[in-house]
Short mmCIF file of C-alpha atoms in Angstrom, two decimals:
data_model
loop_
_atom_site.label_atom_id
_atom_site.label_comp_id
_atom_site.label_asym_id
_atom_site.label_seq_id
_atom_site.Cartn_x
_atom_site.Cartn_y
_atom_site.Cartn_z
CA ASP A 1 -19.82 -7.04 -5.77
CA ALA A 2 -22.52 -6.02 -3.60
CA GLY A 3 -21.16 -2.22 -4.27
CA VAL A 4 -21.00 0.31 -1.41
CA ILE A 5 -22.46 -0.37 2.05
CA GLN A 6 -24.03 1.48 4.49
CA SER A 7 -25.34 1.14 8.15
CA PRO A 8 -27.29 2.58 10.11
CA ARG A 9 -30.01 3.58 6.03
CA HIS A 10 -32.34 5.48 8.76
CA GLU A 11 -31.11 6.65 12.10
CA VAL A 12 -33.54 8.84 14.63
CA THR A 13 -31.26 10.32 17.61
CA GLU A 14 -32.04 12.75 20.53
CA MET A 15 -29.21 15.77 20.35
CA GLY A 16 -26.20 15.53 22.20
CA GLN A 17 -25.81 11.85 21.68
CA GLU A 18 -23.06 10.13 19.30
CA VAL A 19 -23.67 9.19 16.12
CA THR A 20 -21.75 6.45 13.72
CA LEU A 21 -22.07 5.71 10.51
CA ARG A 22 -20.58 3.43 8.62
CA CYS A 23 -19.30 2.60 5.10
CA LYS A 24 -18.02 -0.71 3.06
CA PRO A 25 -16.18 -0.24 0.10
CA ILE A 26 -16.31 -2.62 -3.49
CA SER A 27 -13.62 -4.36 -2.90
CA GLY A 28 -10.45 -3.02 -4.39
CA HIS A 29 -11.32 0.44 -4.54
CA ASP A 30 -8.53 2.91 -2.24
CA TYR A 31 -10.44 6.25 -2.09
CA LEU A 32 -12.43 6.54 0.15
CA PHE A 33 -15.27 9.80 0.43
CA TRP A 34 -17.60 10.45 2.33
CA TYR A 35 -20.38 14.44 1.31
CA ARG A 36 -23.33 14.85 3.62
CA GLN A 37 -26.63 16.00 1.67
CA THR A 38 -28.48 18.68 2.78
CA MET A 39 -32.03 21.06 1.57
CA MET A 40 -29.43 23.72 1.81
CA ARG A 41 -26.13 22.84 0.60
CA GLY A 42 -26.69 20.32 -1.49
CA LEU A 43 -24.23 17.80 -1.38
CA GLU A 44 -21.08 18.48 0.36
CA LEU A 45 -17.91 16.87 0.78
CA LEU A 46 -17.03 15.67 4.24
CA ILE A 47 -12.91 13.97 3.99
CA TYR A 48 -12.48 11.38 2.17
CA PHE A 49 -9.00 9.20 1.73
CA ASN A 50 -6.61 7.21 0.59
CA ASN A 51 -4.85 3.83 1.07
CA ASN A 52 -6.47 4.06 4.23
CA VAL A 53 -5.40 7.18 4.96
CA PRO A 54 -7.31 10.70 5.18
CA ILE A 55 -6.10 13.33 2.81
CA ASP A 56 -8.22 16.49 2.81
CA ASP A 57 -10.39 16.63 5.98
CA SER A 58 -11.23 20.57 5.68
CA GLY A 59 -15.19 19.77 4.92
CA MET A 60 -15.79 18.94 8.56
CA PRO A 61 -18.44 21.44 10.02
CA GLU A 62 -16.53 21.24 13.50
CA ASP A 63 -14.51 19.29 16.11
CA ARG A 64 -17.62 17.70 16.89
CA PHE A 65 -17.27 15.32 13.84
CA SER A 66 -14.13 12.81 13.95
CA ALA A 67 -13.49 9.47 10.93
CA LYS A 68 -11.88 7.00 10.56
CA MET A 69 -10.77 4.30 8.37
CA PRO A 70 -8.67 1.72 10.86
CA ASN A 71 -8.87 -1.19 7.45
CA ALA A 72 -9.45 -1.38 3.41
CA SER A 73 -12.78 -2.74 4.42
CA PHE A 74 -14.22 -0.11 7.05
CA SER A 75 -14.80 2.77 7.36
CA THR A 76 -16.83 4.89 9.87
CA LEU A 77 -18.04 8.89 10.57
CA LYS A 78 -18.88 9.44 13.86
CA ILE A 79 -20.83 12.72 15.67
CA GLN A 80 -20.15 13.94 19.25
CA PRO A 81 -22.99 15.10 20.51
CA SER A 82 -25.37 15.77 17.34
CA GLU A 83 -26.94 18.76 17.47
CA PRO A 84 -30.43 18.85 14.87
CA ARG A 85 -28.46 21.03 12.62
CA ASP A 86 -26.59 17.43 11.52
CA SER A 87 -30.16 15.68 10.05
CA ALA A 88 -29.08 14.94 7.17
CA VAL A 89 -28.56 12.50 4.61
CA TYR A 90 -24.83 11.13 4.54
CA PHE A 91 -23.15 9.70 1.76
CA CYS A 92 -19.64 6.94 1.31
CA ALA A 93 -18.67 6.43 -1.88
CA SER A 94 -15.92 4.39 -3.04
CA SER A 95 -13.20 5.11 -6.21
CA LEU A 96 -10.50 2.61 -7.78
CA SER A 97 -7.32 4.98 -9.15
CA ALA A 98 -6.11 4.09 -12.08
CA GLY A 99 -2.21 4.52 -11.17
CA GLY A 100 -2.28 8.29 -13.01
CA SER A 101 -3.91 11.18 -10.99
CA SER A 102 -6.31 12.29 -13.85
CA GLY A 103 -9.27 11.89 -11.18
CA ASN A 104 -11.43 11.03 -12.93
CA ASN A 105 -12.82 7.94 -12.54
CA GLU A 106 -15.76 7.13 -11.45
CA GLN A 107 -17.21 7.31 -7.11
CA PHE A 108 -19.30 4.50 -7.04
CA PHE A 109 -21.81 6.08 -4.18
CA GLY A 110 -24.00 3.85 -1.35
CA PRO A 111 -27.79 4.06 -0.17
CA GLY A 112 -26.98 6.38 1.96
CA THR A 113 -27.65 6.81 5.87
CA ARG A 114 -30.92 9.28 6.26
CA LEU A 115 -30.06 10.83 9.93
CA THR A 116 -32.57 13.02 12.10
CA VAL A 117 -31.28 14.52 15.03
CA LEU A 118 -34.93 15.51 16.83
CA ALA B 1 -11.72 27.23 -5.52
CA GLN B 2 -14.36 25.41 -8.01
CA SER B 3 -18.05 25.51 -8.01
CA VAL B 4 -20.89 24.43 -10.40
CA SER B 5 -24.05 26.15 -11.14
CA GLN B 6 -27.13 24.23 -12.12
CA HIS B 7 -29.42 26.89 -12.63
CA ASN B 8 -33.39 24.87 -13.12
CA HIS B 9 -33.67 23.66 -9.46
CA HIS B 10 -37.38 21.68 -10.27
CA VAL B 11 -38.23 21.11 -14.74
CA ILE B 12 -41.95 20.16 -15.51
CA LEU B 13 -41.77 17.80 -18.38
CA SER B 14 -44.41 15.84 -20.39
CA GLU B 15 -43.97 12.33 -22.07
CA ALA B 16 -41.59 12.88 -25.30
CA ALA B 17 -40.35 16.10 -24.40
CA SER B 18 -36.62 17.21 -25.24
CA LEU B 19 -34.44 17.23 -22.11
CA GLU B 20 -31.36 19.45 -21.17
CA LEU B 21 -30.28 20.20 -17.62
CA GLY B 22 -27.73 23.45 -17.91
CA CYS B 23 -24.54 22.68 -15.54
CA ASN B 24 -21.63 26.10 -15.43
CA TYR B 25 -18.27 25.84 -13.53
CA SER B 26 -16.09 27.95 -12.32
CA TYR B 27 -11.87 26.98 -12.75
CA GLY B 28 -9.92 28.60 -14.99
CA GLY B 29 -8.71 25.26 -15.89
CA THR B 30 -8.74 21.32 -16.93
CA VAL B 31 -11.62 19.50 -15.20
CA ASN B 32 -13.27 16.71 -15.33
CA LEU B 33 -17.31 16.86 -15.92
CA PHE B 34 -19.79 14.20 -14.82
CA TRP B 35 -23.77 13.80 -14.90
CA TYR B 36 -24.78 11.61 -11.63
CA VAL B 37 -28.82 10.62 -11.41
CA GLN B 38 -30.56 9.91 -8.37
CA TYR B 39 -33.15 8.36 -8.06
CA PRO B 40 -36.76 7.87 -5.67
CA GLY B 41 -35.26 6.85 -2.44
CA GLN B 42 -32.11 4.73 -4.39
CA HIS B 43 -28.34 6.39 -4.02
CA LEU B 44 -26.94 8.58 -7.01
CA GLN B 45 -25.54 6.39 -10.51
CA LEU B 46 -23.17 7.91 -13.20
CA LEU B 47 -25.12 8.98 -15.99
CA LEU B 48 -21.91 9.92 -18.13
CA LYS B 49 -18.68 11.67 -17.63
CA TYR B 50 -15.66 13.86 -19.69
CA PHE B 51 -12.04 14.24 -19.07
CA SER B 52 -10.80 14.26 -22.83
CA GLY B 53 -12.18 13.52 -26.08
CA ASP B 54 -15.14 14.75 -28.61
CA PRO B 55 -17.01 16.60 -25.88
CA LEU B 56 -20.14 15.46 -27.00
CA VAL B 57 -20.54 12.01 -24.30
CA LYS B 58 -22.73 9.69 -24.84
CA GLY B 59 -24.89 8.36 -21.10
CA ILE B 60 -26.62 5.27 -20.33
CA LYS B 61 -31.04 5.74 -20.96
CA GLY B 62 -30.07 7.57 -23.97
CA PHE B 63 -28.47 10.58 -21.79
CA GLU B 64 -25.47 12.68 -24.12
CA ALA B 65 -23.83 16.22 -22.92
CA GLU B 66 -21.84 18.61 -24.67
CA PHE B 67 -18.55 20.36 -23.70
CA ILE B 68 -18.57 23.84 -23.98
CA LYS B 69 -15.18 25.20 -22.64
CA SER B 70 -15.57 29.09 -23.97
CA LYS B 71 -18.44 29.11 -21.76
CA PHE B 72 -17.64 26.64 -19.04
CA SER B 73 -20.70 24.66 -19.74
CA PHE B 74 -21.97 20.86 -19.81
CA ASN B 75 -24.95 21.03 -20.15
CA LEU B 76 -26.77 17.66 -19.74
CA ARG B 77 -29.42 16.77 -22.76
CA LYS B 78 -31.88 13.28 -23.81
CA PRO B 79 -34.55 14.04 -27.07
CA SER B 80 -37.46 12.44 -25.66
CA VAL B 81 -37.79 11.81 -21.32
CA GLN B 82 -39.50 8.73 -19.94
CA TRP B 83 -41.62 8.83 -16.98
CA SER B 84 -38.63 6.44 -15.71
CA ASP B 85 -36.58 9.67 -15.96
CA THR B 86 -38.89 11.46 -13.45
CA ALA B 87 -35.21 11.53 -10.19
CA GLU B 88 -32.80 14.09 -9.63
CA TYR B 89 -29.92 15.24 -11.86
CA PHE B 90 -25.92 16.73 -10.13
CA CYS B 91 -23.36 18.28 -12.28
CA ALA B 92 -20.33 17.41 -10.78
CA VAL B 93 -16.91 18.73 -11.95
CA ASN B 94 -13.76 18.06 -10.36
CA ALA B 95 -9.51 18.61 -11.45
CA PRO B 96 -7.17 15.96 -12.48
CA GLY B 97 -5.20 15.13 -9.05
CA ARG B 98 -8.24 16.42 -7.15
CA ARG B 99 -9.93 12.91 -6.30
CA ALA B 100 -13.35 14.81 -4.45
CA LEU B 101 -16.02 16.50 -6.45
CA THR B 102 -17.60 19.26 -6.33
CA PHE B 103 -21.57 19.33 -7.02
CA GLY B 104 -23.81 21.69 -8.26
CA SER B 105 -27.38 22.09 -5.78
CA GLY B 106 -29.20 19.92 -7.93
CA THR B 107 -31.55 19.44 -10.80
CA ARG B 108 -35.80 17.83 -9.53
CA LEU B 109 -36.27 16.32 -12.65
CA GLN B 110 -40.56 15.77 -13.29
CA VAL B 111 -42.49 13.79 -16.34
CA GLN B 112 -45.43 13.32 -15.97
CA PRO B 113 -46.98 10.23 -17.82
#
């Protein structure tokens, strides 16, 4: 398996522009997570989906951020309009539920998208 | 709300030295605990996890961690580090039924040859 795939790997854009980050989870995984990593705040959860349905979006910083999962193999995180403070590495992760609710299943992370907003 | 504290932000060791990275969590109930590693320029990879049973957990690459419930701790250890262990290490926790992970701030380990 190719693992979690993210694109682009690097994105440089100007303030005010729309940015779309993409993620393809591992085939068969039914949970998908978006995390953001910054020097100031570390790794923090933005949103996660189960079976393509958003479950918890409490980490989404503001209305400029939106995430979708139109099908089991694709998700997008969109920032519109982007701001310099959005500069960070955005990670997508996926996991497989084991039929229980223990939550102890490993999350597999993608390589991340390094976003720079000028 | 759950939180994770990693008090060592940057650790520098020589090869063959022993390693212990601290991790404390704040949560009153049962938790699942994880250590992830991020090698330079790479994505996060799972080192080990604990969810029940033997509190001493062995992971990949010679790492182990011990869950001490009374101390709310899950410290990572390795008896003898190698230069290739240079990376950033993240402790993470989730409560059963909550899939998302709460991460610590990370510890950057630098191993000098």
